[in-house]
CSV table of C-alpha atoms and ligand atoms in Angstrom, one decimal:
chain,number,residue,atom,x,y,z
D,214,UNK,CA,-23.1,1.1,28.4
D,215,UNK,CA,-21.9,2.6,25.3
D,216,UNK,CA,-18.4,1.4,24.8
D,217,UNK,CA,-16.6,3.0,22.1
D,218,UNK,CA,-13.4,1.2,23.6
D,219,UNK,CA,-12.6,-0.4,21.0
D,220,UNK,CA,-14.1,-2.8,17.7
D,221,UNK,CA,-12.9,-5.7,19.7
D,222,UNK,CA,-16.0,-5.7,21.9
D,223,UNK,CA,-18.8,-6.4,19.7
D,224,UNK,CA,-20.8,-9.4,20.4
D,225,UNK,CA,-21.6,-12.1,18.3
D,226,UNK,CA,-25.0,-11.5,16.0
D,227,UNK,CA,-28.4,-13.7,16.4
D,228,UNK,CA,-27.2,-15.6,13.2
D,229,UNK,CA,-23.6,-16.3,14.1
D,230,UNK,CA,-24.8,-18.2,17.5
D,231,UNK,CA,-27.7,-19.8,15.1
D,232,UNK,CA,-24.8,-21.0,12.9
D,233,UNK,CA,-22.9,-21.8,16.0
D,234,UNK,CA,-25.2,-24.1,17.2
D,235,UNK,CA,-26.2,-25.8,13.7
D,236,UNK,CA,-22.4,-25.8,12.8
D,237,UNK,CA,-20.7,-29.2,11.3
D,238,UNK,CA,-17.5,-29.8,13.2
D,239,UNK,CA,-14.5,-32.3,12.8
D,240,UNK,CA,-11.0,-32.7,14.3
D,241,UNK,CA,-9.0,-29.8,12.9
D,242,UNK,CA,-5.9,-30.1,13.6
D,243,UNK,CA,-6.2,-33.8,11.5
D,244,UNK,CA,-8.0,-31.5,8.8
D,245,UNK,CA,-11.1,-33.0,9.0
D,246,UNK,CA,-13.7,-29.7,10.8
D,247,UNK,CA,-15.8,-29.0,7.7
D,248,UNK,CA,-16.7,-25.7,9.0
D,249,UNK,CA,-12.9,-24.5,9.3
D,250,UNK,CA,-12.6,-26.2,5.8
D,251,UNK,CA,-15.1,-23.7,4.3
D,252,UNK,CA,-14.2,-20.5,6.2
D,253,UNK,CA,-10.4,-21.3,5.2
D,254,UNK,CA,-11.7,-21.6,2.0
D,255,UNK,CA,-14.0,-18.3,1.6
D,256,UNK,CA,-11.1,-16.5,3.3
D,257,UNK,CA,-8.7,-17.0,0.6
D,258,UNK,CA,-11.1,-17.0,-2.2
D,259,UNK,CA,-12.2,-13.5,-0.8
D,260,UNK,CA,-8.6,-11.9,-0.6
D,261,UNK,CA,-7.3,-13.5,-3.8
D,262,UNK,CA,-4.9,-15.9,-1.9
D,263,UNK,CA,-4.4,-19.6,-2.7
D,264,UNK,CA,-4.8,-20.8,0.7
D,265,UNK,CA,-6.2,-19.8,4.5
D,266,UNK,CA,-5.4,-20.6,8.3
D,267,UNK,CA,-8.1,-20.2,10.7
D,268,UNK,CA,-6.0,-18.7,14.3
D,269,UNK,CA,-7.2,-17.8,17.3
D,270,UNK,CA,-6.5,-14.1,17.4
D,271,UNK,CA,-4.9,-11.7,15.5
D,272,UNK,CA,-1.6,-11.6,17.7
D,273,UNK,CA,-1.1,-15.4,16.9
D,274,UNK,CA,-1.8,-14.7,13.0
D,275,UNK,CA,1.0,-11.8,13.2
D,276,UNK,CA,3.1,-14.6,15.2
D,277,UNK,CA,3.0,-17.2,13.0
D,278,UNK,CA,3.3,-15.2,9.9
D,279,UNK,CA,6.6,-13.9,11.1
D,280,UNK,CA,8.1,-17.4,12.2
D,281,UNK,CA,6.8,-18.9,8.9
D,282,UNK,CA,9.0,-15.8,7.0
D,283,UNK,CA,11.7,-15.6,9.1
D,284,UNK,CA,14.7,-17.9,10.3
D,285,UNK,CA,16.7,-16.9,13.7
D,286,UNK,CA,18.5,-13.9,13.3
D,287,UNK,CA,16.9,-12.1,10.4
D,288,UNK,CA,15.2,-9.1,10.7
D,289,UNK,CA,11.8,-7.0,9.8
D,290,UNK,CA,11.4,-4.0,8.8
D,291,UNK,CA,8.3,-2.4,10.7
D,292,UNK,CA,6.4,0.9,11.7
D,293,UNK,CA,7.2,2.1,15.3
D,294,UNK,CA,3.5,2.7,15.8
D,295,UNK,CA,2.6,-0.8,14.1
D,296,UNK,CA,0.9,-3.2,16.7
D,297,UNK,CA,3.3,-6.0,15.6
D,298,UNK,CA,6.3,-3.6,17.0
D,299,UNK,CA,4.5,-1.7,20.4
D,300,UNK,CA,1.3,-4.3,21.4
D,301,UNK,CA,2.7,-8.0,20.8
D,302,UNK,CA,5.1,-8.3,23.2
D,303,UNK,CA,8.2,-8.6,20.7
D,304,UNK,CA,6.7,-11.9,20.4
D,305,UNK,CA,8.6,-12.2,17.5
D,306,UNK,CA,12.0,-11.6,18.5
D,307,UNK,CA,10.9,-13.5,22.2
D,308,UNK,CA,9.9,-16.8,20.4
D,309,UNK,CA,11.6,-16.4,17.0
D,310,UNK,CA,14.5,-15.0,17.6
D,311,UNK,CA,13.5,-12.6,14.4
D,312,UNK,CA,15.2,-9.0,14.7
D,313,UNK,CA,12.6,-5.6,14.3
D,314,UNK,CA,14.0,-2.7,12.5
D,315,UNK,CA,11.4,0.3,13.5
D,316,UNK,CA,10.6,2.6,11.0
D,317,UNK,CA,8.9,6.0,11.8
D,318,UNK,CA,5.5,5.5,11.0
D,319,UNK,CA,4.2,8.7,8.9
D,320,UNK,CA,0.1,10.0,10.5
D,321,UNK,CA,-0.8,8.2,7.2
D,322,UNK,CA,0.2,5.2,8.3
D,323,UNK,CA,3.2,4.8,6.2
D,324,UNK,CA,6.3,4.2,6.4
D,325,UNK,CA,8.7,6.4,3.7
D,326,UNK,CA,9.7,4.6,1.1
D,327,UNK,CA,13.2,5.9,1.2
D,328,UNK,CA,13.3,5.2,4.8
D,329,UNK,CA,12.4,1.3,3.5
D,330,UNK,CA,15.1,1.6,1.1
D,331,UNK,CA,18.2,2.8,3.7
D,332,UNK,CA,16.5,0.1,6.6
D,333,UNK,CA,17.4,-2.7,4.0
D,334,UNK,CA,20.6,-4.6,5.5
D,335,UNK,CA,23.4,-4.9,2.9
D,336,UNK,CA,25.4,-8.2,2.9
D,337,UNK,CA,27.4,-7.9,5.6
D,338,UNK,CA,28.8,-10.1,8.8
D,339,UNK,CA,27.7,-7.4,11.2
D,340,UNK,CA,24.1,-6.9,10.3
D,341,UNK,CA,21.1,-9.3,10.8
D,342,UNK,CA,19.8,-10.1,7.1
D,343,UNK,CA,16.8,-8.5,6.2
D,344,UNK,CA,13.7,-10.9,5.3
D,345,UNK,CA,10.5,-9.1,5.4
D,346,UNK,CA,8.8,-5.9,5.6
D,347,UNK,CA,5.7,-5.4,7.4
D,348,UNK,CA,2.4,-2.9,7.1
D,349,UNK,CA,-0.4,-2.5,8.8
D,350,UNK,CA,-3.9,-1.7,7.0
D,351,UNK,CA,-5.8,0.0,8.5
D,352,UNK,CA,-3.1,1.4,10.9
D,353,UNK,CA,-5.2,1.6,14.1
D,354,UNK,CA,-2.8,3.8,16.2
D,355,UNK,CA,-2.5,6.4,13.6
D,356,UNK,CA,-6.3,6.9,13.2
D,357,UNK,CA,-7.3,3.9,11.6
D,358,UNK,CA,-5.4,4.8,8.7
D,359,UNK,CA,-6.4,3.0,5.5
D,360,UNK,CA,-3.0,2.4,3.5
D,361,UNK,CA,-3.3,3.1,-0.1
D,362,UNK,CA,-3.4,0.6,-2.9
D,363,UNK,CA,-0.6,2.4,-4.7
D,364,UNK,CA,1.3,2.6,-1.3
D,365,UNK,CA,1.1,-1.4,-1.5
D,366,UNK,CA,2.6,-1.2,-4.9
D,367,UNK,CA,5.0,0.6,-4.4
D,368,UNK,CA,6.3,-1.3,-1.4
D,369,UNK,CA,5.8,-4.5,-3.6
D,370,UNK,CA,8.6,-2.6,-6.1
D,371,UNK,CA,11.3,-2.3,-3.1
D,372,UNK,CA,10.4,-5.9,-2.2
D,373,UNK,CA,11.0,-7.1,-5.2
D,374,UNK,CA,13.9,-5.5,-6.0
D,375,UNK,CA,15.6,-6.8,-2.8
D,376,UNK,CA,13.9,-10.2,-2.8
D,377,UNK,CA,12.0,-9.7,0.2
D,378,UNK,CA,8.5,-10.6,1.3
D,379,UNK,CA,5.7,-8.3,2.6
D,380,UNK,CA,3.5,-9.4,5.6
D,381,UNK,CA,0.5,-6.8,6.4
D,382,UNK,CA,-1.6,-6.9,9.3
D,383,UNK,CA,-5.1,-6.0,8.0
D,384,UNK,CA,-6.3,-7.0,11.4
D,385,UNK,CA,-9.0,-4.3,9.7
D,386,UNK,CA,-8.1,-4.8,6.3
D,387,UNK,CA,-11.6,-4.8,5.1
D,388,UNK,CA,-12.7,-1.5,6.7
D,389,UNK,CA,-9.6,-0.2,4.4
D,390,UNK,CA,-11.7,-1.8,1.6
D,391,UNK,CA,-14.6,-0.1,2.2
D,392,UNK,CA,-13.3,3.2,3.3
D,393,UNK,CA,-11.1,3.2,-0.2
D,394,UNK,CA,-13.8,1.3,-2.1
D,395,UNK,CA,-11.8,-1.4,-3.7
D,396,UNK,CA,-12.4,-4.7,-3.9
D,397,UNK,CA,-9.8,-6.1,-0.7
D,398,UNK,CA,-8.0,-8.1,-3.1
D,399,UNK,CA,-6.9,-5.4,-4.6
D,400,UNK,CA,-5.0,-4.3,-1.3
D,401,UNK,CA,-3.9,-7.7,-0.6
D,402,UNK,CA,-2.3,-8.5,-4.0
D,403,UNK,CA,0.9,-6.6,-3.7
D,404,UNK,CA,1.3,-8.9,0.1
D,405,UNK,CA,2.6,-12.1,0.4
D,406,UNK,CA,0.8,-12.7,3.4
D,407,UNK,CA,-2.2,-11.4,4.9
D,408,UNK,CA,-3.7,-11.3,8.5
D,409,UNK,CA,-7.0,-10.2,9.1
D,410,UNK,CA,-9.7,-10.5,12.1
D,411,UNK,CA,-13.0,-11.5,12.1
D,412,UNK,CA,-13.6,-10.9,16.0
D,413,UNK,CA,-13.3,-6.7,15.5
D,414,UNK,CA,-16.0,-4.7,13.2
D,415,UNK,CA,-17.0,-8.0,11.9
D,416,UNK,CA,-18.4,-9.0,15.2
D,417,UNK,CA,-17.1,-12.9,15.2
D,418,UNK,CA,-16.5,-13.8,18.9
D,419,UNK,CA,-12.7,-14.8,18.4
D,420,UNK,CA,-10.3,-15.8,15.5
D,421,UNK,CA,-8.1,-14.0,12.6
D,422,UNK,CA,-7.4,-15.5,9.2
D,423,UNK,CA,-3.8,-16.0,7.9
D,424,UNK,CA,-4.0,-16.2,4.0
D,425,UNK,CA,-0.8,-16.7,1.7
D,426,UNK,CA,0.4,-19.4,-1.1
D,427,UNK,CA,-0.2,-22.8,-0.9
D,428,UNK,CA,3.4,-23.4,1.0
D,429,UNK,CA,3.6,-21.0,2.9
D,430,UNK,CA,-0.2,-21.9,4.5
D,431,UNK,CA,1.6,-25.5,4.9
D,432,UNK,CA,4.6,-24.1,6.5
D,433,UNK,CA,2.6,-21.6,8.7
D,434,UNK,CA,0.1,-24.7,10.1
D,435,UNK,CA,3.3,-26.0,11.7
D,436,UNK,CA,3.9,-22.9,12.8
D,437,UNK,CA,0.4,-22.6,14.6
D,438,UNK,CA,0.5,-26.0,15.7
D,439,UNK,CA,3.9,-25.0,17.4
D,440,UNK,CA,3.0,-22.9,19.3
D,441,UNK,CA,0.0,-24.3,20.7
D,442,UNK,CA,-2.5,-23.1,17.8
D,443,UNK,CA,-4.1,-26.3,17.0
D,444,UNK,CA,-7.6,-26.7,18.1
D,445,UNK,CA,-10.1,-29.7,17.6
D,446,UNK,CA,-13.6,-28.8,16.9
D,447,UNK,CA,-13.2,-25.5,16.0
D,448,UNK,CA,-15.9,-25.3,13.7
D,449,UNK,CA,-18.4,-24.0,16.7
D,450,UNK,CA,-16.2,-20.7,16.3
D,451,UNK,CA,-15.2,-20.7,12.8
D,452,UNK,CA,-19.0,-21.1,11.7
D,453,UNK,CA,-19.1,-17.6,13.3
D,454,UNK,CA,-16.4,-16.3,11.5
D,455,UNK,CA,-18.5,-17.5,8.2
D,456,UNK,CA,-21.7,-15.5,8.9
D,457,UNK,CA,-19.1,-12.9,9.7
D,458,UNK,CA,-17.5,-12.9,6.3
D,459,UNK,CA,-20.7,-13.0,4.6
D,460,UNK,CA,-22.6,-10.5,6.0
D,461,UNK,CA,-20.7,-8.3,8.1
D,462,UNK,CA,-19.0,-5.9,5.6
D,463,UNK,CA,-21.0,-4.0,4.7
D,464,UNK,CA,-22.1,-2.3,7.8
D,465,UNK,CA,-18.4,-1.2,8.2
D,466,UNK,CA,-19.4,1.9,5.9
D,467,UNK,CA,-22.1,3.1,8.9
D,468,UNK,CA,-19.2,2.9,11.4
D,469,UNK,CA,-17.3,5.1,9.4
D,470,UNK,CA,-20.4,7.7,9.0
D,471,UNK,CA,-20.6,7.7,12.9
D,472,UNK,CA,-16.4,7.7,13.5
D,473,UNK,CA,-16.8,10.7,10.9
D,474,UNK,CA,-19.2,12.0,12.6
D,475,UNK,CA,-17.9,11.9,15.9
D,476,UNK,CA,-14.7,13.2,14.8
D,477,UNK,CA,-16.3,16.9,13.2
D,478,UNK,CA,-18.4,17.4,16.5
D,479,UNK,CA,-15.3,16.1,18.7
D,480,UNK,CA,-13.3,18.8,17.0
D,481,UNK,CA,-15.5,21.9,17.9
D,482,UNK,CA,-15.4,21.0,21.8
D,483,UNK,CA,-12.9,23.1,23.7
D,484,UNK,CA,-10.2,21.2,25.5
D,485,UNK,CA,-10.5,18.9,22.3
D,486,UNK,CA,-7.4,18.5,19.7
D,487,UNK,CA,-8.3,16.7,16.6
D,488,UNK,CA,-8.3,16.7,13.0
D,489,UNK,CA,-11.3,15.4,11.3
D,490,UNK,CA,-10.0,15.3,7.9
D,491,UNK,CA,-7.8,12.2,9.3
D,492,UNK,CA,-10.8,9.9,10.4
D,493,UNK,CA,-11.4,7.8,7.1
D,494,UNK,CA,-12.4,4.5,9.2
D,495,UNK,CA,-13.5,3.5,12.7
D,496,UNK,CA,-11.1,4.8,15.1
D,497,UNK,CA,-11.0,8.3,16.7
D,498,UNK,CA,-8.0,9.4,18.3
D,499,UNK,CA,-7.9,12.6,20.2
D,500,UNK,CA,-5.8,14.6,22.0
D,501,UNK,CA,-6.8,16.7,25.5
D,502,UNK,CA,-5.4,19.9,26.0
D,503,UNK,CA,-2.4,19.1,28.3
D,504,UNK,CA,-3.0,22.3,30.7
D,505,UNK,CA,-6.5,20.4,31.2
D,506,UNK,CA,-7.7,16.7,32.6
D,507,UNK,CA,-5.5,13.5,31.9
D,508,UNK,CA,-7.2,11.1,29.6
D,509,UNK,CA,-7.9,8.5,32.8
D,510,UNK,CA,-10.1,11.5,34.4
D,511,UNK,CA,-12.3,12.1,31.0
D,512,UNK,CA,-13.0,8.5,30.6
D,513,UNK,CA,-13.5,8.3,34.2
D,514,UNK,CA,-16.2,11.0,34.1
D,515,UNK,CA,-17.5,9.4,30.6
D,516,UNK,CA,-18.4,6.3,32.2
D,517,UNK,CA,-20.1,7.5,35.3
D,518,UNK,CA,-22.4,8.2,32.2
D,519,UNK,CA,-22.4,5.3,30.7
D,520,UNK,CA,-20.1,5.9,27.8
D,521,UNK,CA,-16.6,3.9,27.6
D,522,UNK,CA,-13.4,5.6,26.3
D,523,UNK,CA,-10.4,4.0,26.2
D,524,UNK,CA,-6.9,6.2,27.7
D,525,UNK,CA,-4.2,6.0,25.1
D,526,UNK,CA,-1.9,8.0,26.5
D,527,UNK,CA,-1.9,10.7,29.3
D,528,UNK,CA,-3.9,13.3,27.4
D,529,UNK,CA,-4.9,10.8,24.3
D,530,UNK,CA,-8.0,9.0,24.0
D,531,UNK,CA,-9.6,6.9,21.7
D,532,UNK,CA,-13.1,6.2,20.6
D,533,UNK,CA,-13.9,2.8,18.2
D,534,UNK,CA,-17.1,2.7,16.3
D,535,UNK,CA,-18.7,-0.6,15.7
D,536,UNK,CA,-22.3,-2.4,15.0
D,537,UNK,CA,-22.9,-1.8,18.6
D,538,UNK,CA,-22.9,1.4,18.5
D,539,UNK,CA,-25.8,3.6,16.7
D,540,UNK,CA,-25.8,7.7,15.5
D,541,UNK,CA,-27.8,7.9,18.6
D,542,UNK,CA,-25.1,6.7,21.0
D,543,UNK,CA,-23.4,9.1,19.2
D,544,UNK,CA,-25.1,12.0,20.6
D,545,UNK,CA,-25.2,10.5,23.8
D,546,UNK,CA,-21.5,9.6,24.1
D,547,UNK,CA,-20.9,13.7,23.0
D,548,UNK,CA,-23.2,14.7,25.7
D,549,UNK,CA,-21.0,12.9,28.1
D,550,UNK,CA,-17.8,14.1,26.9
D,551,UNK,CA,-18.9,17.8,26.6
D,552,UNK,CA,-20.3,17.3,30.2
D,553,UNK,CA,-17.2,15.8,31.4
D,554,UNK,CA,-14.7,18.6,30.3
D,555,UNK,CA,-17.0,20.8,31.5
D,556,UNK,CA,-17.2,19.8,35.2
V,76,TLP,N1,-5.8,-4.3,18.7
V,76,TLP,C1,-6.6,-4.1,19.9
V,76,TLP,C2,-5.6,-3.9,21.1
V,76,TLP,O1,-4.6,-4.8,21.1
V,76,TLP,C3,-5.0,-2.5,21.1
V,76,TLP,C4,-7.5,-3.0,19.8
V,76,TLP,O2,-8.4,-2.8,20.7
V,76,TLP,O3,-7.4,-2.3,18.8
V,76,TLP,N2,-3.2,-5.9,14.7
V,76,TLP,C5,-3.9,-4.7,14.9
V,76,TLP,C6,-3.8,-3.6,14.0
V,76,TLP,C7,-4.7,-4.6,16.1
V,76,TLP,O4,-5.3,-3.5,16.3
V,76,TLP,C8,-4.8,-5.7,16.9
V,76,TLP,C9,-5.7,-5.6,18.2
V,76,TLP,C10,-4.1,-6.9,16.7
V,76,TLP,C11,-3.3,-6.9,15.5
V,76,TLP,C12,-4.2,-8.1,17.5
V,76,TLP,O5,-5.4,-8.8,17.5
V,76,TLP,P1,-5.9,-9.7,18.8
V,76,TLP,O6,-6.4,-8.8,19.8
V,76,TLP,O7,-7.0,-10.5,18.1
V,76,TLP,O8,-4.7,-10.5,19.2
């Protein structure tokens, strides 16, 4: 099977099991895993943070960040394509008791920064107060959308001026580093905290990273610990997430070449609607012409071929590229889809 469903589906490398099975562990939630201790610390050394929290998945990362920000009753403001607003439940608002202002996310992935301003909650006995804005980098459901460093900054500006914090979720914030070619601290500096994944492109089997101050990394392990977060020998999966961190980058820019790729010959199939100017990372989302076959049919027809697509919508499809999949699987997976429209 080629599945192009999404990042989440790589498997773990020869080396990450290697350094599974060697891997040093401790009792975590006492502090005492070495192997946690060291990915904790590479994580935040790598994104220019003072402290990390290894979490299970990316969803609990997004969780806790927002319970560590937030009290009861204040509120967010967040895109209303952001995976914190449509794909986690509301978990916020459900187990915090945090309020979501949704902001119409722009195809870039932004939100406007005026639209930021007039979202921000004057002092007022009606209105929830305002805490915490939140981005997402890359922006998976608007193409994988890599935010731009200067975006960061200027949404650090409106922070600042209204005393509010900024949580992103770079669930794929180094493919924004690569794709941009900056050094990921350099997208991370203008957040006060940071989620990222190690189990997508980076091919870890499961856990995210949390990074922020020193406090607020205190505040948030109580947070994760709260919630049911706290796990024993988790050094057998954070070992993983080392070898991830180490070596996994840079084949993120090879994804991109083959989501790039995909994209210009996706574009010249009839029945296909999609621009490949906006495919700067790993995900390609494209459209089906809506006097044609639903998106369930395609992928249907796809994977009696062996090729994996993943609906998003009645006409909408998307495609991941990852380490799993080569240029040649490429071809294949076009075949398939040219085949399938053409039935
Ligand atoms: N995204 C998954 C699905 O939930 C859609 C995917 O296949 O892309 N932030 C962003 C931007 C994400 O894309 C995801 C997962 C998460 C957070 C949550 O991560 P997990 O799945 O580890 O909880």
């Amino acid at each position: 099977m080629i599945d192009l469903r999404s990042d989440t589906v790589t498997q773990p490398t020869p080396a990450m099991r290697d350094a599974m099975a060697r891997a040093e562990v401790g009792d975590d939630v006492y502090g005492e895993d070495p192997t946690v201790n060291r990915l904790e610390e590479l994580a935040a050394d790598m994104l220019g943070k003072d402290a990390a929290l290894f979490v299970s998945s990316g969803t609990m990362g997004n969780l806790i960040a927002l319970l560590t920000h937030c009290a009861r009753g204040d509120e967010i403001i967040v895109g209303n394509q952001a995976h914190i607003f449509v794909a986690e439940q509301g978990g916020a608002s459900v187990l915090g008791g945090i309020a979501m202002y949704p902001l119409q996310n722009q195809p870039d992935g932004t939100m406007r920064l005026d639209d930021i301003r007039n979202a921000i909650r004057t002092d007022d006995v009606h209105y929830p107060r305002t805490r915490l804005i939140c981005l997402e980098n890359t922006h998976m459901r608007l193409n994988g959308a890599p935010l731009s460093v200067e975006y960061h900054e200027q949404v650090r500006e409106i922070a600042d001026a209204h005393r509010l914090e900024i949580h992103t979720d770079g669930a794929r914030i180094f493919n924004a580093a690569v794709a941009l070619n900056v050094n990921v601290k350099e997208i991370a500096r203008f957040s006060d905290s940071v989620q990222f994944c190690l189990s997508k492109g980076l091919a870890a089997p499961i856990g995210s990273m949390l990074v922020g101050a020193r406090d607020f990394i205190h505040e948030a392990r109580r947070a994760r610990k709260l919630i049911g977060g706290g796990t024993r020998q988790a050094g057998i999966i954070a070992a993983a997430g080392i070898v991830a961190l180490e070596t996994r980058i840079e084949r993120l820019a090879q994804d991109h070449a083959n989501a790039k790729y995909l994209a210009e010959q996706l574009a010249d199939v009839p029945g296909i609607e999609l621009d490949p100017s906006s495919i700067q990372t790993n995900m390609v989302i494209f459209d089906l012409a809506p006097n044609g076959i639903p998106a369930h049919e395609l992928a249907r027809r796809v994977q009696a071929q062996g090729v994996l697509l993943q609906p998003r919508g009645a006409y909408k499809l998307r495609a991941a590229t990852h380490y799993g999949v080569t240029r040649a699987d490429v071809d294949t997976a076009l075949q398939a889809i040219r085949a399938a429209l053409a039935e």
